[in-house]
Short mmCIF file of C-alpha atoms and ligand atoms in Angstrom, two decimals:
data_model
loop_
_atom_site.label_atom_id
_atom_site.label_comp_id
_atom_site.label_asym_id
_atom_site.label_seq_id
_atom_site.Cartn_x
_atom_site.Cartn_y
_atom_site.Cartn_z
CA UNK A 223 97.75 111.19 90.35
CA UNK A 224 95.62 111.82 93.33
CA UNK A 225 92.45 113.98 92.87
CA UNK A 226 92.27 116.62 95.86
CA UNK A 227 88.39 118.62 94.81
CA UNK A 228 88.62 122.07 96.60
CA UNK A 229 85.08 122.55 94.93
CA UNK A 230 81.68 122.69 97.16
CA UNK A 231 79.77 121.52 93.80
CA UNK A 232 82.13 118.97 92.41
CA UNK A 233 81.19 116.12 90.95
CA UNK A 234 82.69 113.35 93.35
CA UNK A 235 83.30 114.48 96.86
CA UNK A 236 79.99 116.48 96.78
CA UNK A 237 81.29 119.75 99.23
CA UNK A 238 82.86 117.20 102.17
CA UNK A 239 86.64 118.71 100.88
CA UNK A 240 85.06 121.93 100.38
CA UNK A 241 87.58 124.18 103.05
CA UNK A 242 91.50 124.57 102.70
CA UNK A 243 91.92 122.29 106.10
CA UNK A 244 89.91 119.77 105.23
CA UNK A 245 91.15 119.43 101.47
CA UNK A 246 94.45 120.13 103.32
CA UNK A 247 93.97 116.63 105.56
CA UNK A 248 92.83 114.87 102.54
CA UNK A 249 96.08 115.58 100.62
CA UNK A 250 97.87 114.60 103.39
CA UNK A 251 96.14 111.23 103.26
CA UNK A 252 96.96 110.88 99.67
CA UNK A 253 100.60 111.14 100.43
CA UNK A 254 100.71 108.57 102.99
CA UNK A 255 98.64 106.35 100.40
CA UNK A 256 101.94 106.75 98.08
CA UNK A 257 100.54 108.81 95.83
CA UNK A 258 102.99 110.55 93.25
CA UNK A 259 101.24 113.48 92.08
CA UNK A 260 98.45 115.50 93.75
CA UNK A 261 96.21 117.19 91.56
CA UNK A 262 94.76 120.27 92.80
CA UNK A 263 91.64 122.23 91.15
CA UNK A 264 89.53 124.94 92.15
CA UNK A 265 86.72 125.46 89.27
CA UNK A 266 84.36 122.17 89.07
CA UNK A 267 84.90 120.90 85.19
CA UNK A 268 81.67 118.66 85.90
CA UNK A 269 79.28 118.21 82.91
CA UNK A 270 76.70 121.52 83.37
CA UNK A 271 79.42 123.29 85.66
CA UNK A 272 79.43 127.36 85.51
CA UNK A 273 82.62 129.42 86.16
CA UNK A 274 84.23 129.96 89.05
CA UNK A 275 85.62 133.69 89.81
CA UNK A 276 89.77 134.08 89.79
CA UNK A 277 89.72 135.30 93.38
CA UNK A 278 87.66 132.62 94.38
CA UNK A 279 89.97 129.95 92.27
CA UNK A 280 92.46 131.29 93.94
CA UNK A 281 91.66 131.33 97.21
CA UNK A 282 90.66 127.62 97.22
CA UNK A 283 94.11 126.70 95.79
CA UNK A 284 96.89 128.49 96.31
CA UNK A 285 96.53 128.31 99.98
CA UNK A 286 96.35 124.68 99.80
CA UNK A 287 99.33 124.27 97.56
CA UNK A 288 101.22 126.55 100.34
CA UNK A 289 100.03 124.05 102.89
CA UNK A 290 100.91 121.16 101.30
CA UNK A 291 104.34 122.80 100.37
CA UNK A 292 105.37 123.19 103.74
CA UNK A 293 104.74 119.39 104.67
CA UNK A 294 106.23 117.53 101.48
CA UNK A 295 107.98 118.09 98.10
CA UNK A 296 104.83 116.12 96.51
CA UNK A 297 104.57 117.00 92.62
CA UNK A 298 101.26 119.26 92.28
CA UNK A 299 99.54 119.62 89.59
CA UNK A 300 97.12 122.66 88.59
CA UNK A 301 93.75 122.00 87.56
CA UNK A 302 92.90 125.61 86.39
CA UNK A 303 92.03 127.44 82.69
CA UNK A 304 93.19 130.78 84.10
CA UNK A 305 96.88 132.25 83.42
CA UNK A 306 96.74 134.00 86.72
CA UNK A 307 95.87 131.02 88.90
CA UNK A 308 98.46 128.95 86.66
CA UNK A 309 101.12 131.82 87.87
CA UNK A 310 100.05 132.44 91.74
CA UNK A 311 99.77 128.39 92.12
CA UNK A 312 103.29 127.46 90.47
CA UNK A 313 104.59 130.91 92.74
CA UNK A 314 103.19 128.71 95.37
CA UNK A 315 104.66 125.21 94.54
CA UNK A 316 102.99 123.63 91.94
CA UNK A 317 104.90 121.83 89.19
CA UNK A 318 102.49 120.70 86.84
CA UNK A 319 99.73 122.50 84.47
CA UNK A 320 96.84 120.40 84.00
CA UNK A 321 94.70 121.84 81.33
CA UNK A 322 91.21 120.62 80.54
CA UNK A 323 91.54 123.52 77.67
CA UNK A 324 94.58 121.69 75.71
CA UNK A 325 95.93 125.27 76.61
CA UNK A 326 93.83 126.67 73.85
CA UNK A 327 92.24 130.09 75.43
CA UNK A 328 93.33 132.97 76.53
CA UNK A 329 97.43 133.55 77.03
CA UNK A 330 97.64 130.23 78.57
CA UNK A 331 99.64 128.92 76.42
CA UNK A 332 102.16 131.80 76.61
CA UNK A 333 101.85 131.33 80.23
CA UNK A 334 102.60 127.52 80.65
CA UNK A 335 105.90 128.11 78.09
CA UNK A 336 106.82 130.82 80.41
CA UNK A 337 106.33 129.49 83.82
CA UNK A 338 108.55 126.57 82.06
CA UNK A 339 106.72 123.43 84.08
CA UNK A 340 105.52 120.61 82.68
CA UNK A 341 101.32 120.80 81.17
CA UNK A 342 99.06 118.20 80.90
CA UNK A 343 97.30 118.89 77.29
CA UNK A 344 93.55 117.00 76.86
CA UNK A 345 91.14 116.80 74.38
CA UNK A 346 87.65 118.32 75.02
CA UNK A 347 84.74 118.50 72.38
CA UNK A 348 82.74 121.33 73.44
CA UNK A 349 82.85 123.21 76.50
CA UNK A 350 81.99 121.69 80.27
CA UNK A 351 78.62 123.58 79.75
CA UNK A 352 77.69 121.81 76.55
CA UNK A 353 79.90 119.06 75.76
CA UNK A 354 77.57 116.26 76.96
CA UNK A 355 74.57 117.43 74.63
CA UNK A 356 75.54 115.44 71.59
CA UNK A 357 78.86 114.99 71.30
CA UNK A 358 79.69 113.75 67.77
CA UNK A 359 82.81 112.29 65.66
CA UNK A 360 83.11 110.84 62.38
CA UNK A 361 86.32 108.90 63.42
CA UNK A 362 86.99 109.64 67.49
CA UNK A 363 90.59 107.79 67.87
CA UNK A 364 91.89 109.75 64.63
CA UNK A 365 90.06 113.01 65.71
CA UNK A 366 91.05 112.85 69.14
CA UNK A 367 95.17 111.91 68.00
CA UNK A 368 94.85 114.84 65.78
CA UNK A 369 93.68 117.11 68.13
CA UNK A 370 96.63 115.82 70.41
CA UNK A 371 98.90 116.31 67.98
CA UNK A 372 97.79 119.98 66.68
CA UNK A 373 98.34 120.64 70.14
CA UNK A 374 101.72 119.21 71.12
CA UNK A 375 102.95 121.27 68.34
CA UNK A 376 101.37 124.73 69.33
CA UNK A 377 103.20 123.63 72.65
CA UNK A 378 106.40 123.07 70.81
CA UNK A 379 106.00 126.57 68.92
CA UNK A 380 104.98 128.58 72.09
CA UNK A 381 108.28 127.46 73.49
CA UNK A 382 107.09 124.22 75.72
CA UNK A 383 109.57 121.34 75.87
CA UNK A 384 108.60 118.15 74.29
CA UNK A 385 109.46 116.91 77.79
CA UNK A 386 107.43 118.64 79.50
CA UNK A 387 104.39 117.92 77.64
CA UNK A 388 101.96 115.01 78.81
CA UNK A 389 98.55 114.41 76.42
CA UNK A 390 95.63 112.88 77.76
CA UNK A 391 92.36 111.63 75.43
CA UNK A 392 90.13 113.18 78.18
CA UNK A 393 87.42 110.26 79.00
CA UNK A 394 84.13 111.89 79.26
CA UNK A 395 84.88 115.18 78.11
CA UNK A 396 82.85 115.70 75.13
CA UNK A 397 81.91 111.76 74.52
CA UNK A 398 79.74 109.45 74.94
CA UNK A 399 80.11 106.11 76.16
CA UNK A 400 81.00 104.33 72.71
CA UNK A 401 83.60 106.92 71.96
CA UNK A 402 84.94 106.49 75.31
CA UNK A 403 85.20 102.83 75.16
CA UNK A 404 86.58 103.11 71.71
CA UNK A 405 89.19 105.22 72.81
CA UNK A 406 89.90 103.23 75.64
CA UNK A 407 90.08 99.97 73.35
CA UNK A 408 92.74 101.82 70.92
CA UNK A 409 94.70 104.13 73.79
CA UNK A 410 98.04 102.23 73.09
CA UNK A 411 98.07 104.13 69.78
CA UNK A 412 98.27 107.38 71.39
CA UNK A 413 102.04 106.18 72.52
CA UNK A 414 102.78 107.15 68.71
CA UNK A 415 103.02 110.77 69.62
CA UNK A 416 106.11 110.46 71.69
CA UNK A 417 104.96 111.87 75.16
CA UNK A 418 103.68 110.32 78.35
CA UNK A 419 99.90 109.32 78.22
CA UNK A 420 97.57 110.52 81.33
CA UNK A 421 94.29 108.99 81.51
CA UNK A 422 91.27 109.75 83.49
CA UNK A 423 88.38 107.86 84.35
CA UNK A 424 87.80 107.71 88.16
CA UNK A 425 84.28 107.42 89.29
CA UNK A 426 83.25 108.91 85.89
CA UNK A 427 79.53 107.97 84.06
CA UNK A 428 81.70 105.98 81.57
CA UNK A 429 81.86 103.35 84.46
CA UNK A 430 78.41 104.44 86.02
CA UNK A 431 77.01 103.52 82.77
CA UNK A 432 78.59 100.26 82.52
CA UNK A 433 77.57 99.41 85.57
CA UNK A 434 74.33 101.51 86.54
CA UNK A 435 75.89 102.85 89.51
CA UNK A 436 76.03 106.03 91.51
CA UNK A 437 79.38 107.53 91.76
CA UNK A 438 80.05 105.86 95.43
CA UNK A 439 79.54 102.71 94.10
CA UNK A 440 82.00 102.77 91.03
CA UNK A 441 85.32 101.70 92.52
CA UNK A 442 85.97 98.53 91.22
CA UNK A 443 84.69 99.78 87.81
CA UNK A 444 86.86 102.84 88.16
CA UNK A 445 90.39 100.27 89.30
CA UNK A 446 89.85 98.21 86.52
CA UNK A 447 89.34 101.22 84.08
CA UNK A 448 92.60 102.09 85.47
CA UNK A 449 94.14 98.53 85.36
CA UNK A 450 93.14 98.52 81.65
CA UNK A 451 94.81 101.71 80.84
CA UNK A 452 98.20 100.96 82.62
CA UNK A 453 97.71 97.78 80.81
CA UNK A 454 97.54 99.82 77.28
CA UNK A 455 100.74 102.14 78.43
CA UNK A 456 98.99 104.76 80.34
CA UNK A 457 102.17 106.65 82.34
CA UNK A 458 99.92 108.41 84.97
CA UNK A 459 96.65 107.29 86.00
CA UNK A 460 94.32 110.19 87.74
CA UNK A 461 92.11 108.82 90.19
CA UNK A 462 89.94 109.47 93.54
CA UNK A 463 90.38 106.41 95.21
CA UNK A 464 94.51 106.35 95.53
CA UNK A 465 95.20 103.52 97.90
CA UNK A 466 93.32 101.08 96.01
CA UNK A 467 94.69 101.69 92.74
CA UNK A 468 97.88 101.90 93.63
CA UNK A 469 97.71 98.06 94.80
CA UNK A 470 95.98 97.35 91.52
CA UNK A 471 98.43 98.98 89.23
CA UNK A 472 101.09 97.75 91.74
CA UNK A 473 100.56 94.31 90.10
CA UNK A 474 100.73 95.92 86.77
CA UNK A 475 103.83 97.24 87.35
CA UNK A 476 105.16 93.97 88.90
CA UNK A 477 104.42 92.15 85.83
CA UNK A 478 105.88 94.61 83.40
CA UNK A 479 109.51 95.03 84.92
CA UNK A 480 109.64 91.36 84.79
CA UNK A 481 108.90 91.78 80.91
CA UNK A 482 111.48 94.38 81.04
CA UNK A 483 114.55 92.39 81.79
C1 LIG B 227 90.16 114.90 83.99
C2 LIG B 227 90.87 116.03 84.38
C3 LIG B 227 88.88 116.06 85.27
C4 LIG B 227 90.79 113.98 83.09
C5 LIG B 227 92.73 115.43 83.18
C6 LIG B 227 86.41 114.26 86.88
C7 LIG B 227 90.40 118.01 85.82
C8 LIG B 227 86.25 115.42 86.01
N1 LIG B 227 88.91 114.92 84.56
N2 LIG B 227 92.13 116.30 84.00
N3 LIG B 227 90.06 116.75 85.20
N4 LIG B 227 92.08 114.29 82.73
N5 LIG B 227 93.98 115.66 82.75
O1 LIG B 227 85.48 113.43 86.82
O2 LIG B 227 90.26 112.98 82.65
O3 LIG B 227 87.37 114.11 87.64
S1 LIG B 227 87.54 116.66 86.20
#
């Protein structure tokens, strides 16, 4: 999963994909990268971040998705909170709701089971206002799998499809770097739940911290973050840098088929 920012303020591309052509030229690179899934958001979810207005949200995605639409049948996936962006952007051509929120305010639950697409449900601690300010777990695996799991069933009972639900721990979201490396060291046991695994960590401060690096200086921290989860049975890997990791999971990949036989 490609990341395609349509944010002036987000956290990676700092405003350089911050108009529908130029986000619209990026995407395109992605898909001649070989990427399988763009992921398109219009509200910034970085640590601090403030909301974005629905008109504004909208503007700086569904015109994109239309764009994209009209050059390739690409799987896009909605970054948004907001039922009415999660409607206009599927109307458009998205496929897949990616939800920072687990789905958890609002009607967007009712939303997702009616639009009938596949959602992307992650674990957050907090909110993106506060969640870095001292996030705190007794047990972060077996909070974080039970969190998963509450919410794969509320899926279930809002009338989702078990397959077309995808969980994701959500690196960084309301952790610090011990949980995150914690739940990066036990992420195989989140296979237990029975749905594909997404997993995010692309130029995030888990790797900055690791390293003491800016965030244009993380890629090799950010592939083998990546490696390491496809490693552990991540199914879809969401990442900035596409070409790059696709080579490195490539090998991955390689490796495991031959297993497979
Ligand atoms: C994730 C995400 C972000 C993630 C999923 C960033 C929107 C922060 N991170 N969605 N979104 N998982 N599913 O650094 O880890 O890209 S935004």
């Amino acid at each position: 999963m490609g990341v395609i920012n349509t944010t002036p303020d987000s956290f990676s591309d700092g405003g350089r994909y911050d108009s529908t052509e130029a986000a619209f030229r990026y995407a395109r690179q992605l898909i001649e990268d070989g990427v399988d899934i763009l992921d398109v958001g219009g509200e910034s979810t970085r640590p601090g971040s403030r909301n974005v207005d629905l008109a504004e949200e909208l503007g700086r995605t569904v015109p994109l998705i239309k764009a994209i639409r009209n050059i390739s049948n690409i799987p896009i996936s909605i970054d948004t909170n907001k039922p009415e962006v999660m409607r206009q952007a599927v109307d458009a051509g998205a496929s897949i709701i990616n939800s920072i929120w687990a789905l958890r305010q609002g009607n967007s639950l009712d939303t997702a089971a009616e639009l009938g697409v596949p959602v992307c449900l992650m674990h957050m601690q907090g909110t993106p206002e506060t969640m870095q300010k001292n996030p705190g777990y007794k047990d972060v695996v077996a909070e974080v799998m039970e969190f998963l799991e509450q919410r794969i069933e509320a899926a279930i009972s809002a009338g989702i499809k078990q397959g077309n639900i995808i969980i994701d721990p959500g690196f960084g979201f309301g952790k610090t770097l011990q949980h995150n490396l914690l739940l990066l060291k036990s992420l195989a046991e989140f296979k237990s739940l029975g749905v594909p695994l997404l997993v995010g960590m692309s130029r995030k401060s888990m790797i900055g911290m690791i390293l003491d690096k800016p965030v244009d200086a993380r890629l090799y921290g950010s592939i083998a973050g990546a490696v390491i989860a496809a490693l552990l049975g991540a199914d879809i890997v969401r990442v900035h840098d596409v070409a790059e990791t696709i080579d490195a999971i490539s090998i991955v990949n390689a490796m495991n088929e031959l297993q497979s036989d």
